[in-house]
Amino acid sequence: MPLLFLILFALQAAPPTCADAAACRAEAEAAAARREYETFHDLAWRAMQKGKPNDPALMLLVARAQALSGRPGDALVMLQRLADAGAPIDTTLADF
């Protein structure tokens, strides 16, 4: 029985997988639409890791995911990074 518990725990703790930044972004948006905000956050973060460094669109995706998943301080830091880079930020989005 303990082995079964370990296997189930390992499957739950596995990070989301997606082929590239575009696939991760699409899966993240789908998770957001389902209101699965932790999954949204994990996939948005994965998209940013797989995408171009400092990609404003991916950074905004992560900020939205952070805000919706209960990480408002982290979202503010990401928004500040975007502002410092001169990227346009649409803070009228309902996610914020």
N, CA, C and O atoms as CSV, one atom per row, in Angstrom:
chain,resi,resn,atom,element,x,y,z
A,1,MET,N,N,0.813,-1.198,0.000
A,1,MET,CA,C,0.000,0.000,0.000
A,1,MET,C,C,0.859,1.266,0.000
A,1,MET,O,O,0.532,2.208,-0.721
A,2,PRO,N,N,1.955,1.329,0.785
A,2,PRO,CA,C,2.788,2.537,0.746
A,2,PRO,C,C,3.358,2.799,-0.649
A,2,PRO,O,O,3.527,3.954,-1.040
A,3,LEU,N,N,3.649,1.749,-1.391
A,3,LEU,CA,C,4.178,1.934,-2.743
A,3,LEU,C,C,3.143,2.610,-3.638
A,3,LEU,O,O,3.484,3.489,-4.429
A,4,LEU,N,N,1.898,2.207,-3.516
A,4,LEU,CA,C,0.833,2.825,-4.294
A,4,LEU,C,C,0.711,4.309,-3.952
A,4,LEU,O,O,0.532,5.139,-4.844
A,5,PHE,N,N,0.806,4.640,-2.679
A,5,PHE,CA,C,0.752,6.035,-2.243
A,5,PHE,C,C,1.895,6.830,-2.862
A,5,PHE,O,O,1.685,7.945,-3.340
A,6,LEU,N,N,3.095,6.272,-2.860
A,6,LEU,CA,C,4.249,6.961,-3.445
A,6,LEU,C,C,4.073,7.182,-4.944
A,6,LEU,O,O,4.430,8.238,-5.466
A,7,ILE,N,N,3.530,6.198,-5.625
A,7,ILE,CA,C,3.317,6.324,-7.064
A,7,ILE,C,C,2.286,7.416,-7.342
A,7,ILE,O,O,2.489,8.243,-8.231
A,8,LEU,N,N,1.190,7.426,-6.598
A,8,LEU,CA,C,0.173,8.454,-6.782
A,8,LEU,C,C,0.723,9.839,-6.472
A,8,LEU,O,O,0.411,10.795,-7.181
A,9,PHE,N,N,1.529,9.965,-5.436
A,9,PHE,CA,C,2.133,11.243,-5.082
A,9,PHE,C,C,3.068,11.718,-6.187
A,9,PHE,O,O,3.058,12.896,-6.543
A,10,ALA,N,N,3.861,10.830,-6.724
A,10,ALA,CA,C,4.798,11.183,-7.789
A,10,ALA,C,C,4.055,11.658,-9.033
A,10,ALA,O,O,4.494,12.595,-9.699
A,11,LEU,N,N,2.941,11.021,-9.346
A,11,LEU,CA,C,2.159,11.440,-10.510
A,11,LEU,C,C,1.542,12.814,-10.298
A,11,LEU,O,O,1.464,13.602,-11.240
A,12,GLN,N,N,1.104,13.117,-9.089
A,12,GLN,CA,C,0.533,14.423,-8.799
A,12,GLN,C,C,1.588,15.515,-8.836
A,12,GLN,O,O,1.299,16.628,-9.275
A,13,ALA,N,N,2.788,15.232,-8.392
A,13,ALA,CA,C,3.843,16.231,-8.283
A,13,ALA,C,C,4.571,16.466,-9.606
A,13,ALA,O,O,5.411,17.362,-9.696
A,14,ALA,N,N,4.261,15.679,-10.625
A,14,ALA,CA,C,4.955,15.828,-11.901
A,14,ALA,C,C,4.632,17.179,-12.524
A,14,ALA,O,O,3.467,17.571,-12.594
A,15,PRO,N,N,5.667,17.896,-12.980
A,15,PRO,CA,C,5.416,19.201,-13.604
A,15,PRO,C,C,4.696,19.023,-14.929
A,15,PRO,O,O,4.828,17.984,-15.576
A,16,PRO,N,N,3.939,20.027,-15.334
A,16,PRO,CA,C,3.256,19.914,-16.616
A,16,PRO,C,C,4.260,19.861,-17.757
A,16,PRO,O,O,5.327,20.472,-17.697
A,17,THR,N,N,3.903,19.133,-18.777
A,17,THR,CA,C,4.788,19.034,-19.932
A,17,THR,C,C,4.067,19.572,-21.157
A,17,THR,O,O,2.864,19.375,-21.325
A,18,CYS,N,N,4.812,20.246,-21.997
A,18,CYS,CA,C,4.306,20.737,-23.269
A,18,CYS,C,C,5.512,20.893,-24.182
A,18,CYS,O,O,6.637,21.090,-23.722
A,19,ALA,N,N,5.263,20.804,-25.455
A,19,ALA,CA,C,6.361,20.744,-26.424
A,19,ALA,C,C,7.159,22.037,-26.535
A,19,ALA,O,O,8.387,22.002,-26.601
A,20,ASP,N,N,6.477,23.169,-26.558
A,20,ASP,CA,C,7.167,24.441,-26.755
A,20,ASP,C,C,6.362,25.547,-26.088
A,20,ASP,O,O,5.312,25.297,-25.497
A,21,ALA,N,N,6.865,26.769,-26.190
A,21,ALA,CA,C,6.212,27.897,-25.522
A,21,ALA,C,C,4.778,28.092,-26.006
A,21,ALA,O,O,3.887,28.389,-25.210
A,22,ALA,N,N,4.554,27.928,-27.300
A,22,ALA,CA,C,3.203,28.125,-27.845
A,22,ALA,C,C,2.233,27.083,-27.296
A,22,ALA,O,O,1.099,27.411,-26.945
A,23,ALA,N,N,2.672,25.837,-27.221
A,23,ALA,CA,C,1.809,24.779,-26.677
A,23,ALA,C,C,1.549,25.007,-25.196
A,23,ALA,O,O,0.429,24.816,-24.722
A,24,CYS,N,N,2.577,25.414,-24.466
A,24,CYS,CA,C,2.404,25.693,-23.037
A,24,CYS,C,C,1.434,26.846,-22.834
A,24,CYS,O,O,0.590,26.806,-21.939
A,25,ARG,N,N,1.557,27.872,-23.666
A,25,ARG,CA,C,0.659,29.025,-23.549
A,25,ARG,C,C,-0.785,28.617,-23.813
A,25,ARG,O,O,-1.694,29.016,-23.085
A,26,ALA,N,N,-0.991,27.818,-24.860
A,26,ALA,CA,C,-2.344,27.370,-25.193
A,26,ALA,C,C,-2.939,26.533,-24.057
A,26,ALA,O,O,-4.104,26.703,-23.697
A,27,GLU,N,N,-2.131,25.632,-23.500
A,27,GLU,CA,C,-2.604,24.814,-22.380
A,27,GLU,C,C,-2.860,25.674,-21.146
A,27,GLU,O,O,-3.797,25.414,-20.391
A,28,ALA,N,N,-2.038,26.690,-20.939
A,28,ALA,CA,C,-2.224,27.595,-19.802
A,28,ALA,C,C,-3.538,28.350,-19.939
A,28,ALA,O,O,-4.304,28.447,-18.980
A,29,GLU,N,N,-3.801,28.882,-21.121
A,29,GLU,CA,C,-5.051,29.614,-21.354
A,29,GLU,C,C,-6.255,28.700,-21.156
A,29,GLU,O,O,-7.278,29.126,-20.621
A,30,ALA,N,N,-6.136,27.455,-21.584
A,30,ALA,CA,C,-7.231,26.497,-21.393
A,30,ALA,C,C,-7.457,26.230,-19.904
A,30,ALA,O,O,-8.600,26.140,-19.455
A,31,ALA,N,N,-6.376,26.104,-19.143
A,31,ALA,CA,C,-6.503,25.899,-17.697
A,31,ALA,C,C,-7.147,27.113,-17.036
A,31,ALA,O,O,-7.960,26.962,-16.123
A,32,ALA,N,N,-6.794,28.310,-17.485
A,32,ALA,CA,C,-7.400,29.520,-16.933
A,32,ALA,C,C,-8.902,29.536,-17.217
A,32,ALA,O,O,-9.696,29.911,-16.355
A,33,ALA,N,N,-9.284,29.133,-18.416
A,33,ALA,CA,C,-10.701,29.106,-18.779
A,33,ALA,C,C,-11.481,28.118,-17.913
A,33,ALA,O,O,-12.664,28.317,-17.639
A,34,ARG,N,N,-10.801,27.046,-17.486
A,34,ARG,CA,C,-11.434,26.056,-16.597
A,34,ARG,C,C,-11.358,26.466,-15.130
A,34,ARG,O,O,-11.858,25.768,-14.248
A,35,ARG,N,N,-10.717,27.624,-14.882
A,35,ARG,CA,C,-10.507,28.138,-13.526
A,35,ARG,C,C,-9.620,27.218,-12.686
A,35,ARG,O,O,-9.780,27.123,-11.470
A,36,GLU,N,N,-8.690,26.547,-13.350
A,36,GLU,CA,C,-7.687,25.723,-12.677
A,36,GLU,C,C,-6.430,26.576,-12.566
A,36,GLU,O,O,-5.499,26.444,-13.360
A,37,TYR,N,N,-6.419,27.456,-11.562
A,37,TYR,CA,C,-5.411,28.517,-11.510
A,37,TYR,C,C,-4.016,28.028,-11.142
A,37,TYR,O,O,-3.034,28.626,-11.581
A,38,GLU,N,N,-3.894,26.989,-10.370
A,38,GLU,CA,C,-2.547,26.454,-10.089
A,38,GLU,C,C,-1.947,25.850,-11.354
A,38,GLU,O,O,-0.766,26.040,-11.643
A,39,THR,N,N,-2.766,25.125,-12.100
A,39,THR,CA,C,-2.294,24.562,-13.371
A,39,THR,C,C,-1.970,25.688,-14.347
A,39,THR,O,O,-0.973,25.625,-15.066
A,40,PHE,N,N,-2.816,26.719,-14.370
A,40,PHE,CA,C,-2.552,27.900,-15.199
A,40,PHE,C,C,-1.186,28.473,-14.865
A,40,PHE,O,O,-0.395,28.770,-15.760
A,41,HIS,N,N,-0.909,28.627,-13.577
A,41,HIS,CA,C,0.382,29.179,-13.157
A,41,HIS,C,C,1.533,28.290,-13.610
A,41,HIS,O,O,2.516,28.777,-14.167
A,42,ASP,N,N,1.413,26.990,-13.371
A,42,ASP,CA,C,2.498,26.068,-13.729
A,42,ASP,C,C,2.773,26.099,-15.235
A,42,ASP,O,O,3.928,26.129,-15.659
A,43,LEU,N,N,1.711,26.091,-16.034
A,43,LEU,CA,C,1.892,26.093,-17.487
A,43,LEU,C,C,2.384,27.437,-18.011
A,43,LEU,O,O,3.178,27.485,-18.951
A,44,ALA,N,N,1.918,28.524,-17.412
A,44,ALA,CA,C,2.406,29.850,-17.819
A,44,ALA,C,C,3.894,29.973,-17.517
A,44,ALA,O,O,4.659,30.493,-18.329
A,45,TRP,N,N,4.297,29.493,-16.348
A,45,TRP,CA,C,5.707,29.537,-15.979
A,45,TRP,C,C,6.543,28.687,-16.941
A,45,TRP,O,O,7.638,29.079,-17.344
A,46,ARG,N,N,6.007,27.517,-17.298
A,46,ARG,CA,C,6.710,26.638,-18.240
A,46,ARG,C,C,6.819,27.325,-19.608
A,46,ARG,O,O,7.852,27.221,-20.268
A,47,ALA,N,N,5.771,28.020,-20.033
A,47,ALA,CA,C,5.804,28.740,-21.310
A,47,ALA,C,C,6.902,29.793,-21.292
A,47,ALA,O,O,7.638,29.946,-22.266
A,48,MET,N,N,7.011,30.516,-20.186
A,48,MET,CA,C,8.043,31.547,-20.090
A,48,MET,C,C,9.437,30.920,-20.110
A,48,MET,O,O,10.359,31.484,-20.699
A,49,GLN,N,N,9.595,29.769,-19.478
A,49,GLN,CA,C,10.891,29.090,-19.480
A,49,GLN,C,C,11.287,28.631,-20.881
A,49,GLN,O,O,12.461,28.675,-21.249
A,50,LYS,N,N,10.298,28.193,-21.657
A,50,LYS,CA,C,10.583,27.661,-22.984
A,50,LYS,C,C,10.603,28.744,-24.064
A,50,LYS,O,O,11.099,28.507,-25.166
A,51,GLY,N,N,10.076,29.916,-23.761
A,51,GLY,CA,C,10.000,30.989,-24.741
A,51,GLY,C,C,11.255,31.839,-24.783
A,51,GLY,O,O,12.258,31.542,-24.135
A,52,LYS,N,N,11.168,32.912,-25.572
A,52,LYS,CA,C,12.283,33.851,-25.673
A,52,LYS,C,C,12.458,34.565,-24.333
A,52,LYS,O,O,11.469,34.879,-23.672
A,53,PRO,N,N,13.687,34.822,-23.927
A,53,PRO,CA,C,13.909,35.553,-22.670
A,53,PRO,C,C,13.232,36.923,-22.703
A,53,PRO,O,O,13.281,37.640,-23.703
A,54,ASN,N,N,12.609,37.257,-21.596
A,54,ASN,CA,C,11.947,38.557,-21.413
A,54,ASN,C,C,10.876,38.858,-22.456
A,54,ASN,O,O,10.691,40.013,-22.842
A,55,ASP,N,N,10.177,37.837,-22.910
A,55,ASP,CA,C,9.073,38.006,-23.859
A,55,ASP,C,C,7.906,38.661,-23.119
A,55,ASP,O,O,7.343,38.049,-22.212
A,56,PRO,N,N,7.529,39.890,-23.483
A,56,PRO,CA,C,6.481,40.605,-22.745
A,56,PRO,C,C,5.149,39.860,-22.687
A,56,PRO,O,O,4.468,39.891,-21.662
A,57,ALA,N,N,4.775,39.198,-23.769
A,57,ALA,CA,C,3.498,38.482,-23.782
A,57,ALA,C,C,3.509,37.329,-22.777
A,57,ALA,O,O,2.520,37.092,-22.084
A,58,LEU,N,N,4.618,36.626,-22.704
A,58,LEU,CA,C,4.714,35.510,-21.764
A,58,LEU,C,C,4.835,36.014,-20.331
A,58,LEU,O,O,4.312,35.398,-19.403
A,59,MET,N,N,5.523,37.128,-20.159
A,59,MET,CA,C,5.632,37.711,-18.813
A,59,MET,C,C,4.262,38.168,-18.315
A,59,MET,O,O,3.949,38.009,-17.135
A,60,LEU,N,N,3.452,38.728,-19.196
A,60,LEU,CA,C,2.105,39.140,-18.820
A,60,LEU,C,C,1.244,37.923,-18.501
A,60,LEU,O,O,0.439,37.957,-17.571
A,61,LEU,N,N,1.411,36.853,-19.266
A,61,LEU,CA,C,0.699,35.604,-18.988
A,61,LEU,C,C,1.034,35.111,-17.586
A,61,LEU,O,O,0.143,34.710,-16.838
A,62,VAL,N,N,2.304,35.139,-17.232
A,62,VAL,CA,C,2.725,34.702,-15.897
A,62,VAL,C,C,2.149,35.627,-14.826
A,62,VAL,O,O,1.693,35.155,-13.784
A,63,ALA,N,N,2.165,36.926,-15.067
A,63,ALA,CA,C,1.597,37.866,-14.087
A,63,ALA,C,C,0.119,37.585,-13.862
A,63,ALA,O,O,-0.350,37.605,-12.724
A,64,ARG,N,N,-0.612,37.324,-14.929
A,64,ARG,CA,C,-2.037,36.978,-14.784
A,64,ARG,C,C,-2.189,35.708,-13.964
A,64,ARG,O,O,-3.025,35.636,-13.063
A,65,ALA,N,N,-1.380,34.712,-14.279
A,65,ALA,CA,C,-1.453,33.439,-13.559
A,65,ALA,C,C,-1.095,33.623,-12.089
A,65,ALA,O,O,-1.717,33.021,-11.213
A,66,GLN,N,N,-0.104,34.445,-11.823
A,66,GLN,CA,C,0.280,34.700,-10.432
A,66,GLN,C,C,-0.859,35.377,-9.680
A,66,GLN,O,O,-1.154,35.012,-8.541
A,67,ALA,N,N,-1.494,36.348,-10.301
A,67,ALA,CA,C,-2.594,37.055,-9.647
A,67,ALA,C,C,-3.752,36.103,-9.354
A,67,ALA,O,O,-4.321,36.132,-8.263
A,68,LEU,N,N,-4.094,35.272,-10.314
A,68,LEU,CA,C,-5.243,34.381,-10.149
A,68,LEU,C,C,-4.968,33.199,-9.219
A,68,LEU,O,O,-5.892,32.619,-8.649
A,69,SER,N,N,-3.700,32.851,-9.072
A,69,SER,CA,C,-3.369,31.698,-8.228
A,69,SER,C,C,-2.984,32.116,-6.807
A,69,SER,O,O,-2.417,31.324,-6.055
A,70,GLY,N,N,-3.291,33.346,-6.448
A,70,GLY,CA,C,-3.051,33.785,-5.076
A,70,GLY,C,C,-1.655,34.282,-4.792
A,70,GLY,O,O,-1.197,34.222,-3.651
A,71,ARG,N,N,-0.966,34.773,-5.813
A,71,ARG,CA,C,0.392,35.300,-5.659
A,71,ARG,C,C,0.433,36.767,-6.098
A,71,ARG,O,O,1.175,37.107,-7.020
A,72,PRO,N,N,-0.347,37.638,-5.458
A,72,PRO,CA,C,-0.414,39.026,-5.921
A,72,PRO,C,C,0.917,39.757,-5.839
A,72,PRO,O,O,1.202,40.594,-6.695
A,73,GLY,N,N,1.728,39.473,-4.849
A,73,GLY,CA,C,3.038,40.118,-4.734
A,73,GLY,C,C,3.937,39.756,-5.903
A,73,GLY,O,O,4.626,40.614,-6.456
A,74,ASP,N,N,3.929,38.477,-6.278
A,74,ASP,CA,C,4.727,38.037,-7.423
A,74,ASP,C,C,4.213,38.673,-8.712
A,74,ASP,O,O,5.001,39.040,-9.584
A,75,ALA,N,N,2.887,38.803,-8.831
A,75,ALA,CA,C,2.307,39.438,-10.018
A,75,ALA,C,C,2.769,40.887,-10.121
A,75,ALA,O,O,3.088,41.360,-11.212
A,76,LEU,N,N,2.806,41.591,-8.998
A,76,LEU,CA,C,3.270,42.984,-9.013
A,76,LEU,C,C,4.728,43.083,-9.436
A,76,LEU,O,O,5.100,43.994,-10.176
A,77,VAL,N,N,5.551,42.159,-8.974
A,77,VAL,CA,C,6.965,42.150,-9.382
A,77,VAL,C,C,7.070,41.947,-10.893
A,77,VAL,O,O,7.852,42.629,-11.555
A,78,MET,N,N,6.292,41.020,-11.440
A,78,MET,CA,C,6.339,40.768,-12.884
A,78,MET,C,C,5.829,41.975,-13.656
A,78,MET,O,O,6.396,42.336,-14.687
A,79,LEU,N,N,4.768,42.600,-13.170
A,79,LEU,CA,C,4.259,43.810,-13.827
A,79,LEU,C,C,5.288,44.936,-13.779
A,79,LEU,O,O,5.410,45.706,-14.732
A,80,GLN,N,N,6.024,45.034,-12.680
A,80,GLN,CA,C,7.069,46.055,-12.574
A,80,GLN,C,C,8.186,45.783,-13.579
A,80,GLN,O,O,8.716,46.712,-14.188
A,81,ARG,N,N,8.542,44.513,-13.753
A,81,ARG,CA,C,9.555,44.159,-14.755
A,81,ARG,C,C,9.098,44.568,-16.150
A,81,ARG,O,O,9.888,45.071,-16.949
A,82,LEU,N,N,7.816,44.348,-16.435
A,82,LEU,CA,C,7.268,44.753,-17.730
A,82,LEU,C,C,7.306,46.268,-17.888
A,82,LEU,O,O,7.689,46.778,-18.940
A,83,ALA,N,N,6.910,46.980,-16.846
A,83,ALA,CA,C,6.908,48.445,-16.891
A,83,ALA,C,C,8.323,48.975,-17.081
A,83,ALA,O,O,8.539,49.898,-17.867
A,84,ASP,N,N,9.288,48.400,-16.370
A,84,ASP,CA,C,10.686,48.825,-16.499
A,84,ASP,C,C,11.211,48.615,-17.919
A,84,ASP,O,O,12.070,49.361,-18.390
A,85,ALA,N,N,10.680,47.583,-18.598
A,85,ALA,CA,C,11.109,47.292,-19.962
A,85,ALA,C,C,10.351,48.140,-20.984
A,85,ALA,O,O,10.638,48.076,-22.179
A,86,GLY,N,N,9.384,48.933,-20.515
A,86,GLY,CA,C,8.615,49.771,-21.418
A,86,GLY,C,C,7.539,49.027,-22.192
A,86,GLY,O,O,7.019,49.527,-23.189
A,87,ALA,N,N,7.209,47.823,-21.723
A,87,ALA,CA,C,6.189,47.019,-22.411
A,87,ALA,C,C,4.795,47.528,-22.043
A,87,ALA,O,O,4.561,47.937,-20.906
A,88,PRO,N,N,3.878,47.504,-22.999
A,88,PRO,CA,C,2.502,47.916,-22.681
A,88,PRO,C,C,1.853,46.888,-21.763
A,88,PRO,O,O,2.020,45.682,-21.943
A,89,ILE,N,N,1.115,47.381,-20.783
A,89,ILE,CA,C,0.454,46.504,-19.814
A,89,ILE,C,C,-1.022,46.865,-19.772
A,89,ILE,O,O,-1.381,48.010,-19.495
A,90,ASP,N,N,-1.860,45.903,-20.041
A,90,ASP,CA,C,-3.300,46.125,-19.974
A,90,ASP,C,C,-3.802,45.675,-18.604
A,90,ASP,O,O,-4.164,44.514,-18.412
A,91,THR,N,N,-3.818,46.605,-17.662
A,91,THR,CA,C,-4.251,46.251,-16.308
A,91,THR,C,C,-5.766,46.312,-16.159
A,91,THR,O,O,-6.289,46.158,-15.056
A,92,THR,N,N,-6.474,46.536,-17.270
A,92,THR,CA,C,-7.934,46.489,-17.200
A,92,THR,C,C,-8.457,45.062,-17.311
A,92,THR,O,O,-9.657,44.824,-17.176
A,93,LEU,N,N,-7.563,44.124,-17.553
A,93,LEU,CA,C,-7.969,42.730,-17.611
A,93,LEU,C,C,-8.601,42.318,-16.273
A,93,LEU,O,O,-8.123,42.710,-15.209
A,94,ALA,N,N,-9.644,41.551,-16.336
A,94,ALA,CA,C,-10.340,41.121,-15.115
A,94,ALA,C,C,-9.425,40.301,-14.201
A,94,ALA,O,O,-9.681,40.205,-13.000
A,95,ASP,N,N,-8.372,39.714,-14.749
A,95,ASP,CA,C,-7.454,38.894,-13.954
A,95,ASP,C,C,-6.750,39.703,-12.886
A,95,ASP,O,O,-6.349,39.157,-11.858
A,96,PHE,N,N,-6.594,40.997,-13.115
A,96,PHE,CA,C,-5.919,41.854,-12.143
A,96,PHE,C,C,-6.930,42.538,-11.265
A,96,PHE,O,O,-6.558,43.307,-10.378
